[in-house]
Every structure is written in structure tokens, then in C-alpha cells.
Coordinates of N, CA, C and O in Angstrom, one line a residue:
X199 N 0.8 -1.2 0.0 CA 0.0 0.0 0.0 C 0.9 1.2 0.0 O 2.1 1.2 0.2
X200 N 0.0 2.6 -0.2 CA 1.2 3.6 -0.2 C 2.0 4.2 1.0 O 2.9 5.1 1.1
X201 N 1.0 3.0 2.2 CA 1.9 3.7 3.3 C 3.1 3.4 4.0 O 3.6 3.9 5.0
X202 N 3.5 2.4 3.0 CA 4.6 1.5 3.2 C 5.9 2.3 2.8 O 6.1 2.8 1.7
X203 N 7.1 2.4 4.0 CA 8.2 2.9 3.9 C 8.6 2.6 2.4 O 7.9 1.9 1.6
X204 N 9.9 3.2 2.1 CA 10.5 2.4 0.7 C 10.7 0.9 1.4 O 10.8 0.7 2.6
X205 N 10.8 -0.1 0.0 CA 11.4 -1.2 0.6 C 13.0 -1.4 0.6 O 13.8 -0.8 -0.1
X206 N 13.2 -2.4 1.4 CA 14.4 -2.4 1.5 C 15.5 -3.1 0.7 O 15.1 -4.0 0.0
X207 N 17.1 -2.8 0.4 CA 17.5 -3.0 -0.4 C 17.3 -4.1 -1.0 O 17.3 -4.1 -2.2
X208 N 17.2 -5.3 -0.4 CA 16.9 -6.4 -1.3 C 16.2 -6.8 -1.6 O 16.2 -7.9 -2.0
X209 N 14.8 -6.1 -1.6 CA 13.5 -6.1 -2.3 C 13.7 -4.7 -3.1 O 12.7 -4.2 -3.5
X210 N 14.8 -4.0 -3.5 CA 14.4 -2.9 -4.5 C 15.3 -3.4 -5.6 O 15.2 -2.8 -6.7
X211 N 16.1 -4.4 -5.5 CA 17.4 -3.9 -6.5 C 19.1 -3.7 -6.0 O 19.4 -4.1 -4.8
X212 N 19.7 -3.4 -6.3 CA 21.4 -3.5 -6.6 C 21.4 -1.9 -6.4 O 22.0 -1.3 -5.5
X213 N 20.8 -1.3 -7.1 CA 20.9 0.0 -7.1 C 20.1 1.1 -6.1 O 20.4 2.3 -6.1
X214 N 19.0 0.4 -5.2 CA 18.5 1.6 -5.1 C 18.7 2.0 -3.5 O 19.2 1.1 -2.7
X215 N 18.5 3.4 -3.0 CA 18.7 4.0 -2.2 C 18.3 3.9 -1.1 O 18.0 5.0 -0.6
X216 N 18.1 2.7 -0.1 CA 17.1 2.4 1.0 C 17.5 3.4 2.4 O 17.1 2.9 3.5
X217 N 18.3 4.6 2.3 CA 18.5 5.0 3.6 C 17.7 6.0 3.5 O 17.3 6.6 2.5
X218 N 17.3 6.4 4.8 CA 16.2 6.9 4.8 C 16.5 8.7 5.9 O 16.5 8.9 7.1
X219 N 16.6 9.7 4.8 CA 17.0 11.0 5.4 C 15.4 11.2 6.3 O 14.4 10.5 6.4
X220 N 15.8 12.9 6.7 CA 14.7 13.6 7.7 C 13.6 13.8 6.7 O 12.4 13.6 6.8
X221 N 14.3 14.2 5.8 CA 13.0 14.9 4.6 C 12.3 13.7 4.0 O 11.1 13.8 3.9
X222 N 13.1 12.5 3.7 CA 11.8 11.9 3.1 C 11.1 11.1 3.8 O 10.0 10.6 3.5
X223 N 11.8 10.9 5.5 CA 10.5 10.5 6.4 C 9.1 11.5 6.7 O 8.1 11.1 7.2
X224 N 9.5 12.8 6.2 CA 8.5 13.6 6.2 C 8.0 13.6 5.5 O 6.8 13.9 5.8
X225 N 8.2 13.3 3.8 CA 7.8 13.5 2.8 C 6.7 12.5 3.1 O 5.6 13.0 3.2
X226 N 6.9 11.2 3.3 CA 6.2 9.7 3.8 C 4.7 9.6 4.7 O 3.7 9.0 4.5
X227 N 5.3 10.7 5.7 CA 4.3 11.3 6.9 C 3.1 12.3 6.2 O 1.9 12.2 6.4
X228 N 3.7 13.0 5.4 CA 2.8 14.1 5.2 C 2.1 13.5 3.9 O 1.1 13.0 4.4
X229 N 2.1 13.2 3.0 CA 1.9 12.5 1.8 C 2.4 11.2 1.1 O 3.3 11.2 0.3
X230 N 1.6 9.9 1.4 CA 2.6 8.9 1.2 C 2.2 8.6 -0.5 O 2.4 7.4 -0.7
X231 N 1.8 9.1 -1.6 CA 1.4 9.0 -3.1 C 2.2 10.1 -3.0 O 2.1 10.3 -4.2
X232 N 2.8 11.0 -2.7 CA 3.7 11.7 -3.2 C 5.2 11.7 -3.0 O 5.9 11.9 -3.9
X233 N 5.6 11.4 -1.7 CA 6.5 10.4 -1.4 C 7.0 8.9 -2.5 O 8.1 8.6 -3.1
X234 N 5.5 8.2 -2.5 CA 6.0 7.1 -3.8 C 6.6 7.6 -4.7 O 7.7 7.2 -4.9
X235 N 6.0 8.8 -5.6 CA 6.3 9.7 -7.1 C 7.1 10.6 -7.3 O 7.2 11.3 -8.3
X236 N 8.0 10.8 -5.9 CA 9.5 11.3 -5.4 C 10.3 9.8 -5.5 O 10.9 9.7 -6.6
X237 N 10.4 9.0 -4.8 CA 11.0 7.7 -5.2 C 11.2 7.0 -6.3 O 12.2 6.4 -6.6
X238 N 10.1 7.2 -7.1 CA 10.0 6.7 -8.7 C 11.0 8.0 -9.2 O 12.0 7.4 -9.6
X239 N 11.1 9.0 -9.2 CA 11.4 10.2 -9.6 C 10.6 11.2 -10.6 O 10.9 11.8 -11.7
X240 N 9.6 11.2 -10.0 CA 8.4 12.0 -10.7 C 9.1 13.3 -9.9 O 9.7 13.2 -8.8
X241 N 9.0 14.5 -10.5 CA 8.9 15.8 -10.2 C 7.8 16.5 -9.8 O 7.0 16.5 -10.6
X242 N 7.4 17.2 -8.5 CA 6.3 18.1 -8.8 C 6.4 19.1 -9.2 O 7.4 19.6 -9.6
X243 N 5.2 19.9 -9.0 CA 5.3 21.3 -10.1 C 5.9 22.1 -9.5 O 6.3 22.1 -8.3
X244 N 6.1 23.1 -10.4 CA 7.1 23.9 -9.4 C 6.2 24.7 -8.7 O 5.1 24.9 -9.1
X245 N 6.8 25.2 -7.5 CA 5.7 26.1 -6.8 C 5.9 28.0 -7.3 O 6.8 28.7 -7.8
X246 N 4.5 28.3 -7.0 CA 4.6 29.8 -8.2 C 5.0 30.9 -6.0 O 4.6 30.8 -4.9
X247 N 5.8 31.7 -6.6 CA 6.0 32.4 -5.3 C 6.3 33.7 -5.5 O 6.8 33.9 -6.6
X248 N 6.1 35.0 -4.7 CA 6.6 36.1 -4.8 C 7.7 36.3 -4.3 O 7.8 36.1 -3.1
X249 N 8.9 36.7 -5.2 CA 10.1 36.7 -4.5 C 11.2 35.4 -4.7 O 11.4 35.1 -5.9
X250 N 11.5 35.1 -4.1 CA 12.1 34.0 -4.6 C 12.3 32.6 -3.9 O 12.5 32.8 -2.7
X251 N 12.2 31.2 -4.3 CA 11.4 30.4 -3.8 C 11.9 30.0 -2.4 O 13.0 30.4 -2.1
X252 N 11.0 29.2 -1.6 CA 11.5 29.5 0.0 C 12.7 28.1 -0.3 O 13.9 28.3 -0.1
X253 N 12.3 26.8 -0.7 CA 13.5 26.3 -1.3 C 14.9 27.0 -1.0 O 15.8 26.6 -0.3
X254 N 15.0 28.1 -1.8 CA 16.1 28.9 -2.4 C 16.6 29.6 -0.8 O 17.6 29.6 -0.1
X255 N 15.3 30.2 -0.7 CA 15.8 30.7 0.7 C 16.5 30.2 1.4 O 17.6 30.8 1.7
X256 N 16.2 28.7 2.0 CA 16.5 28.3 2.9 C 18.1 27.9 2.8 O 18.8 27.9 3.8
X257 N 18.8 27.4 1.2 CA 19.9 27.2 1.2 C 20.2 28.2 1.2 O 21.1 28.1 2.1
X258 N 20.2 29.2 0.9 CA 21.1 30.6 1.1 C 21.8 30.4 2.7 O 22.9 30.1 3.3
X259 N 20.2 30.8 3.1 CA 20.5 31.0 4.6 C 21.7 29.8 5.0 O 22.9 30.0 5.3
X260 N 20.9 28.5 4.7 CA 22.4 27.6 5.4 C 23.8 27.5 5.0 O 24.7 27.2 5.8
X261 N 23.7 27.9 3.6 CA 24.9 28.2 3.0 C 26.1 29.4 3.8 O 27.4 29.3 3.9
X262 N 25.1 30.4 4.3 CA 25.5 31.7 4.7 C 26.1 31.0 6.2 O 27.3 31.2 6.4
X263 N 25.2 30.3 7.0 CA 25.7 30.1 8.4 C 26.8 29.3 7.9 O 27.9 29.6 8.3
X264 N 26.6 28.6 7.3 CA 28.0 27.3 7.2 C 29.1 28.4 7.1 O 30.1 28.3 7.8
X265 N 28.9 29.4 6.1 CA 30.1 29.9 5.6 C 30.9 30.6 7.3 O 32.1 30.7 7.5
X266 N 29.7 31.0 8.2 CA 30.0 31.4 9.4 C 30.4 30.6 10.5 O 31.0 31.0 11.4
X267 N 29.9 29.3 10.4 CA 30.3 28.6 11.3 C 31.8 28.0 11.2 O 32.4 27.6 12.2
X268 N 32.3 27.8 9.6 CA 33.6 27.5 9.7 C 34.9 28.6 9.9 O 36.1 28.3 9.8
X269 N 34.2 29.9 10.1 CA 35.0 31.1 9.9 C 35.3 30.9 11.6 O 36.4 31.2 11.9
X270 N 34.4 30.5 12.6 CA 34.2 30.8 13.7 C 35.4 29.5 14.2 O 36.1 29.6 15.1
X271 N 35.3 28.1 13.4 CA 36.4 27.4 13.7 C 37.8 27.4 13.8 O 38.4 27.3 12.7
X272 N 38.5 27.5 14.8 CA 39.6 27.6 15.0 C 40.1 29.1 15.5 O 39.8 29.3 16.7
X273 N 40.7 29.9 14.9 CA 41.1 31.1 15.0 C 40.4 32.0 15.2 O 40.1 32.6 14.1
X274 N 39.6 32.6 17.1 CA 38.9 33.7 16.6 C 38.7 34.7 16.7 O 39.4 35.3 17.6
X275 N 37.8 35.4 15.8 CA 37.7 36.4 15.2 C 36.5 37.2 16.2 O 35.9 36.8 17.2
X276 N 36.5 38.5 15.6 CA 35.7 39.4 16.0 C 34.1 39.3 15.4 O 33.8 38.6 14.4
X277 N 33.1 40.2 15.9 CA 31.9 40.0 15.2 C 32.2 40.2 13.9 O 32.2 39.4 13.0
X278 N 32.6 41.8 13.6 CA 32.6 42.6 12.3 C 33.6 41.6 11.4 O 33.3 41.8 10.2
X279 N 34.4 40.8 11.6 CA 35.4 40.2 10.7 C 34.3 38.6 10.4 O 34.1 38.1 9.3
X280 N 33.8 38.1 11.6 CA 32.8 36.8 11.3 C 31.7 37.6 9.9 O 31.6 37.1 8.8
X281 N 31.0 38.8 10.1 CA 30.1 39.4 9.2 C 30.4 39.3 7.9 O 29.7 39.0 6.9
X282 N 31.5 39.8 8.1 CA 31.9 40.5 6.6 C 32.1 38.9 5.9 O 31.7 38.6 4.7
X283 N 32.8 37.8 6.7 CA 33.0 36.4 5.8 C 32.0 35.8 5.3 O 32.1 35.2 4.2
X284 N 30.6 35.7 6.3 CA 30.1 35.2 6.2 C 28.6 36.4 5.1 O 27.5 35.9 4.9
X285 N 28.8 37.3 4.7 CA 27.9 38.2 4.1 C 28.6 38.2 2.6 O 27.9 38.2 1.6
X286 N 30.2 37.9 2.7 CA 30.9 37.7 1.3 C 30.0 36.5 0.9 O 29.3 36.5 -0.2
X287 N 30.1 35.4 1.9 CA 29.5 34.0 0.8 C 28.3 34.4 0.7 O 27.8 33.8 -0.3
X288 N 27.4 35.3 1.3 CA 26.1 35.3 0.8 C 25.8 35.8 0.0 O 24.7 35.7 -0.6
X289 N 27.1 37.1 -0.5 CA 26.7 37.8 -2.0 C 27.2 36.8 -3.1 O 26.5 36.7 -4.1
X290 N 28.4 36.0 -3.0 CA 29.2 35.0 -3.6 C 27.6 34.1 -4.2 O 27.5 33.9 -5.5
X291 N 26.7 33.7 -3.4 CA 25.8 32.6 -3.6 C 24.5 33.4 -4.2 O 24.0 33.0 -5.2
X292 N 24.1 34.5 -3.7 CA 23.1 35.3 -4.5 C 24.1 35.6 -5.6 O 24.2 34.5 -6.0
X293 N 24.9 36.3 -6.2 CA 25.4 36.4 -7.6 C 25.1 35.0 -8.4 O 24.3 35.1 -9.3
X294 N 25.6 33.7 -8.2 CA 25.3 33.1 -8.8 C 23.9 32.4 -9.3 O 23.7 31.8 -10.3
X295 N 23.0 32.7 -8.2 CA 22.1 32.3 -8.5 C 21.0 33.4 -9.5 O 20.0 33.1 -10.2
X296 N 21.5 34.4 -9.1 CA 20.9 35.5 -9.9 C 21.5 35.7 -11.6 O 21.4 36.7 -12.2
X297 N 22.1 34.6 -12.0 CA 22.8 33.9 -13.7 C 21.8 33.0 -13.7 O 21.3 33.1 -14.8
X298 N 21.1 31.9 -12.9 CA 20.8 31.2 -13.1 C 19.1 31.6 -13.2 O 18.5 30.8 -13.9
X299 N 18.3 32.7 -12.7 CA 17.4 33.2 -12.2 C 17.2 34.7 -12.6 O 17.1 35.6 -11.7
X300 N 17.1 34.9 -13.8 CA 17.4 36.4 -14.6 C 15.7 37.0 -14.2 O 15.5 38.2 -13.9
X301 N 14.9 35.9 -14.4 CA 13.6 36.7 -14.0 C 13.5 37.6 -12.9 O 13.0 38.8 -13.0
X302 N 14.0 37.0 -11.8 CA 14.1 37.8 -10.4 C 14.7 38.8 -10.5 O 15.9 38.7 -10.8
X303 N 13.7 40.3 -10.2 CA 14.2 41.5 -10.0 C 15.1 41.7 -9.2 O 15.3 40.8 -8.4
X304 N 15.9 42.7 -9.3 CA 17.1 43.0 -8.7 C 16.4 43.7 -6.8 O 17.1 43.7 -5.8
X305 N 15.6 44.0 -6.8 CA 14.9 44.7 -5.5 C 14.5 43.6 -4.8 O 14.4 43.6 -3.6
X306 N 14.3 42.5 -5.5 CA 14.2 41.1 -4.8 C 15.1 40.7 -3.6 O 14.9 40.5 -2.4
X307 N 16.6 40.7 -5.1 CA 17.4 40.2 -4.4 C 18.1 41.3 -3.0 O 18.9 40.8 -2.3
X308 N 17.9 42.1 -3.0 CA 18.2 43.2 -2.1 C 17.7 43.1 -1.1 O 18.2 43.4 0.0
X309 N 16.3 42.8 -1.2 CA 15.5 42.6 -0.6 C 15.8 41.4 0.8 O 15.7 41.5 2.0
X310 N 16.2 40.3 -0.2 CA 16.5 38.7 0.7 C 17.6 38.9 1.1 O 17.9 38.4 2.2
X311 N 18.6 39.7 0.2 CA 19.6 39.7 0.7 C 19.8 40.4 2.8 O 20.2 40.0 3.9
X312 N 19.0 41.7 2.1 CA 18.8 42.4 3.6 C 18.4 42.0 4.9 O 19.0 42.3 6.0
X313 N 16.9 41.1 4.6 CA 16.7 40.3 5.3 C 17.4 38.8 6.3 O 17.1 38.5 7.4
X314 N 18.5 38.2 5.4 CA 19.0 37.1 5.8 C 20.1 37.8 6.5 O 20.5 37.3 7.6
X315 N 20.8 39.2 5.9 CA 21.8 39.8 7.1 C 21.3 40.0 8.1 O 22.1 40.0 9.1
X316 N 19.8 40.2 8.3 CA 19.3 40.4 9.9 C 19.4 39.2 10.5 O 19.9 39.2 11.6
X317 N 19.0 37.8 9.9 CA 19.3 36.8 10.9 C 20.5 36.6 10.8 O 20.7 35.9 11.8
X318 N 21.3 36.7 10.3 CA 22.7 36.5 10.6 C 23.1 37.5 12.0 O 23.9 37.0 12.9
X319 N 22.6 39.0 12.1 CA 22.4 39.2 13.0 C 22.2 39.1 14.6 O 22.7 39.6 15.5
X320 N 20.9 38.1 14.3 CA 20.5 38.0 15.6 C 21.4 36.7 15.8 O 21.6 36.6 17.0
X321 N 22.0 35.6 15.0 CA 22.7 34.7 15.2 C 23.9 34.8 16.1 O 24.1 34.1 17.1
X322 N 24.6 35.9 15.5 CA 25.8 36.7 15.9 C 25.7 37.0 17.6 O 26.5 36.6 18.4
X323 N 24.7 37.6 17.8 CA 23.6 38.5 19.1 C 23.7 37.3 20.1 O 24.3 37.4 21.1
X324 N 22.7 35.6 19.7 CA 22.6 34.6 20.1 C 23.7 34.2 21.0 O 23.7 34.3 22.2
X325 N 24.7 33.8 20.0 CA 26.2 33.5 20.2 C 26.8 34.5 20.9 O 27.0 34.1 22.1
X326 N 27.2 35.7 20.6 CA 27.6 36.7 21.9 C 27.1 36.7 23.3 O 27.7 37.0 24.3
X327 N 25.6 36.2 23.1 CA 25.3 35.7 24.8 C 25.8 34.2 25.6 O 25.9 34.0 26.8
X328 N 26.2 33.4 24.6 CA 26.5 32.2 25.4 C 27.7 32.0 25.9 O 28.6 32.5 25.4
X329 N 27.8 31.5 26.6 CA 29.1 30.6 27.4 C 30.2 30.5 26.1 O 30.0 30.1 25.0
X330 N 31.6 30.9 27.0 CA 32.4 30.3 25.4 C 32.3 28.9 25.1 O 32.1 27.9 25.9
X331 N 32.3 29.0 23.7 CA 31.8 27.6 22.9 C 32.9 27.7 22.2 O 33.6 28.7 22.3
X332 N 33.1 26.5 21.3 CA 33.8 26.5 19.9 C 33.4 25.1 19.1 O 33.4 23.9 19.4
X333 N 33.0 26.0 17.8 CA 32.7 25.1 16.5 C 33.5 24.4 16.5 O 34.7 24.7 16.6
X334 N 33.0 23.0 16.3 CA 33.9 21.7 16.1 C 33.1 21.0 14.5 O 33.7 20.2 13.7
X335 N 32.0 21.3 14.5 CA 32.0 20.6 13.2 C 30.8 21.8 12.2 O 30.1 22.6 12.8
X336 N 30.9 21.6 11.1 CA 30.0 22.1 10.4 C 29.4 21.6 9.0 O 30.2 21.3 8.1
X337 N 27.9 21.4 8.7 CA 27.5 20.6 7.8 C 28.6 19.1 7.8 O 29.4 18.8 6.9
X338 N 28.4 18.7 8.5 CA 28.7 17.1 9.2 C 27.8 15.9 9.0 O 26.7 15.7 9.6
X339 N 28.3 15.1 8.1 CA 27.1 14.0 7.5 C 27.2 13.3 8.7 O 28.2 13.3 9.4
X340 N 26.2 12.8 8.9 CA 25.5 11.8 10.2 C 25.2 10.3 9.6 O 25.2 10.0 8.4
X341 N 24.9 9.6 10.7 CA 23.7 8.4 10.1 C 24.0 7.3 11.3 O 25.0 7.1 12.1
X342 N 22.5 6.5 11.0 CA 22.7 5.6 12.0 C 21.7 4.7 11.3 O 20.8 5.0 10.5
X343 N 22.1 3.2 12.0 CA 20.8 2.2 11.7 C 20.3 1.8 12.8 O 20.9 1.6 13.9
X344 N 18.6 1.8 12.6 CA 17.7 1.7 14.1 C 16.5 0.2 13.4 O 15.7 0.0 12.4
X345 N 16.7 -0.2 14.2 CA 15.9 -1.7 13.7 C 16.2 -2.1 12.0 O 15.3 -2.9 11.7
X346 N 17.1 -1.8 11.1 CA 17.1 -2.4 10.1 C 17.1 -1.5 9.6 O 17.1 -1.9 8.4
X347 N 17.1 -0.2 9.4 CA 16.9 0.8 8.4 C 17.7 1.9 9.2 O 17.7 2.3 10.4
X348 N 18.4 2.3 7.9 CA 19.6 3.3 7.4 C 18.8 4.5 7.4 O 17.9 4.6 6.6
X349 N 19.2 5.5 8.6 CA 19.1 6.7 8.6 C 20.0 7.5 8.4 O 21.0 7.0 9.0
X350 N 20.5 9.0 7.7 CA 21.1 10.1 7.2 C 20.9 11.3 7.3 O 19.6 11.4 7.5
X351 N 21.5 12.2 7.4 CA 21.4 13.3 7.4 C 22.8 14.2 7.5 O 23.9 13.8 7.0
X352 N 22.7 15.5 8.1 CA 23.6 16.3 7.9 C 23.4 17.2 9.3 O 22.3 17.5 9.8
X353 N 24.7 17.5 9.8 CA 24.5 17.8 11.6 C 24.8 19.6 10.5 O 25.7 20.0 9.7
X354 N 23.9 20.1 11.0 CA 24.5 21.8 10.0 C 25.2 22.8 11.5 O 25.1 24.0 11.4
X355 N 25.7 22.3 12.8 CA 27.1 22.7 13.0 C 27.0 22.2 14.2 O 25.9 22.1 14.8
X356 N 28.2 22.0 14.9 CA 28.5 21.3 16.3 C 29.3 21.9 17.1 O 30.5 22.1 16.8
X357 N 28.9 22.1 18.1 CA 29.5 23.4 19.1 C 29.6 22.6 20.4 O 28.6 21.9 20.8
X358 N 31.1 22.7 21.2 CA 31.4 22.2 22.0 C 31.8 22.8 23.0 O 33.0 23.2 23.0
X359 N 30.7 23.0 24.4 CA 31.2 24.0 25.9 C 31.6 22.9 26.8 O 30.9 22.0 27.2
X360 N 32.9 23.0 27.1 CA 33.5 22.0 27.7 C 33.4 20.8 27.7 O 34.2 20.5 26.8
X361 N 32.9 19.7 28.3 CA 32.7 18.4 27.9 C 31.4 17.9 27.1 O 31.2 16.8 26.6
X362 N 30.3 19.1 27.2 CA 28.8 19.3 26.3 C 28.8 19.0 24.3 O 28.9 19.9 23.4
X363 N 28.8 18.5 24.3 CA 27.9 18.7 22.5 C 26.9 19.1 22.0 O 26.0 18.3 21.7
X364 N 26.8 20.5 21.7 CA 25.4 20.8 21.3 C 25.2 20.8 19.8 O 25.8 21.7 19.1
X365 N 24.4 20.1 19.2 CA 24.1 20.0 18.0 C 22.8 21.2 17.3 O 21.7 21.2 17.8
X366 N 23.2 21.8 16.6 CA 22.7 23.4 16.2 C 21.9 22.4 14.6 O 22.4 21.6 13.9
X367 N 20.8 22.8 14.7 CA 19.9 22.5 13.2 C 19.2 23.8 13.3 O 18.4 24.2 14.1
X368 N 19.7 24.6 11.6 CA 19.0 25.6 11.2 C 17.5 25.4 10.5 O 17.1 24.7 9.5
X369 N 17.0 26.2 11.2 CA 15.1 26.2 10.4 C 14.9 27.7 9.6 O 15.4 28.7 10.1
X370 N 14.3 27.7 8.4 CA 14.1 28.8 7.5 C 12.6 29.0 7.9 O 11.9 29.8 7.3

């Protein structure tokens, strides 16, 4: 039936993918005929949006933190010098995407851009209030198997206060 996880690799084949990330246990949960037609590799439509798609957003943003969380590893820095690194990769990643994305007005991108420097902002703000910490990992592949099935993901950065691990997962 469609509510059936994927199956597993030796009921799919030699080739197919039975580990099972965050997103497509969600995909599974929230819609399990659209989940199926993501696994087959059906595409859905694209979504119509003002601005530019939240998709898009969201990698920016993570792109942007990553770019900050590895600036913050090892040698550190001041706010204004973390800023400026981490605001380079985000013009670095809006330029490119804006070659690929000619439709999107330029007030757009000024626009997102402005906005994502405020949460980088309050990120900055966040961090300035805590206990000293230091980045030990950033966008860090994970995984584990729990009854038979291969789970994955990506730790998006790992911050270590004394003998503590705190694992940081960005939301858009």
C-alpha cells in the first residue's frame, strides 16, 4: 500500500537507495502517493511564489551560516570580521544564483539579501550571549541504523562547551 516505507534494499534492487533521510520521512508522513512519485522520480510542479522560492531561501541561509560557522572554527575572530565572511558567501551565492534566475528582480534580491543579514544578525547576538563555545563541526554527514533501516542526514554545525555537544539544526 502507499503507506509502506521504501522497501528495502533487497527487495528494490542492486541499485536503489534504502537510507532513509529527515526529509523523506517527512515526505512519507505528510503524503505517502507523493513520497511514492519522489522515489520513482516523478517531479512536482514547481511552486509559483513572490520573491524567490523558499527552497532557495533556505539554502542561502544555510549556506550563509555554514560559511560562518567555519570562519568561527579555530582562529577567533571578532563579530565585524565573522560578518563580513560570512555576508561575502552570501553575495558569492546570490550572484550566482541570480545567472541562473534572470527573472528575479534585482529589489528582490536586495531585498533577501537584507533580510537574511538580519538573521545572521541575531545569530551573531545569540552567540555573543553564550558561554564560550567553539565550532567543532559544520554541515557534518550523520547516520545511523535503528531496527534495520539506514538513517542520514547532515548535523549543520557542532558546538562544543566544555565536555557538552550541542548540535545546532538551522530552520528557514
Amino acid at each position: 500500500s502507499d503507506e509502506r516505507l521504501p522497501p528495502a534494499a533487497s527487495d528494490a534492487g542492486d541499485n536503489a537507495d534504502d537510507t532513509l533521510s529527515p526529509s523523506r520521512l517527512r515526505e512519507q508522513a505528510q503524503c505517502p502517493r507523493r513520497a511514492a512519485a519522489l522515489r520513482l522520480g516523478l517531479q512536482p510542479w514547481p511552486e509559483l511564489s513572490d520573491g524567490i522560492p523558499p527552497a532557495l531561501r533556505g539554502n542561502l541561509v544555510h549556506a550563509m551560516l555554514a560559511a560562518y560557522g567555519s570562519a568561527r572554527r579555530g582562529v577567533p575572530l571578532d563579530a565585524g570580521v565573522l560578518t563580513d565572511v560570512s555576508l561575502n558567501a552570501l553575495d558569492d551565492l546570490i550572484a550566482n544564483e541570480r545567472v541562473l534566475r534572470p527573472a528575479i528582480a534585482d529589489v528582490v534580491w536586495r531585498t533577501e539579501r537584507a533580510r537574511i543579514a538580519e538573521l545572521l544578525d541575531k545569530v551573531l547576538a545569540v552567540d555573543a550571549a553564550r558561554p564560550e563555545f567553539a565550532v567543532v563541526a559544520v554541515e557534518e554527514a550523520a547516520g545511523a541504523t535503528v531496527a534495520g533501516q539506514r538513517f542520514r542526514g547532515k548535523l549543520d554545525r557542532v558546538d562544543q562547551v566544555g565536555d557538552v555537544r550541542i548540535i545546532l539544526d538551522y530552520k528557514t
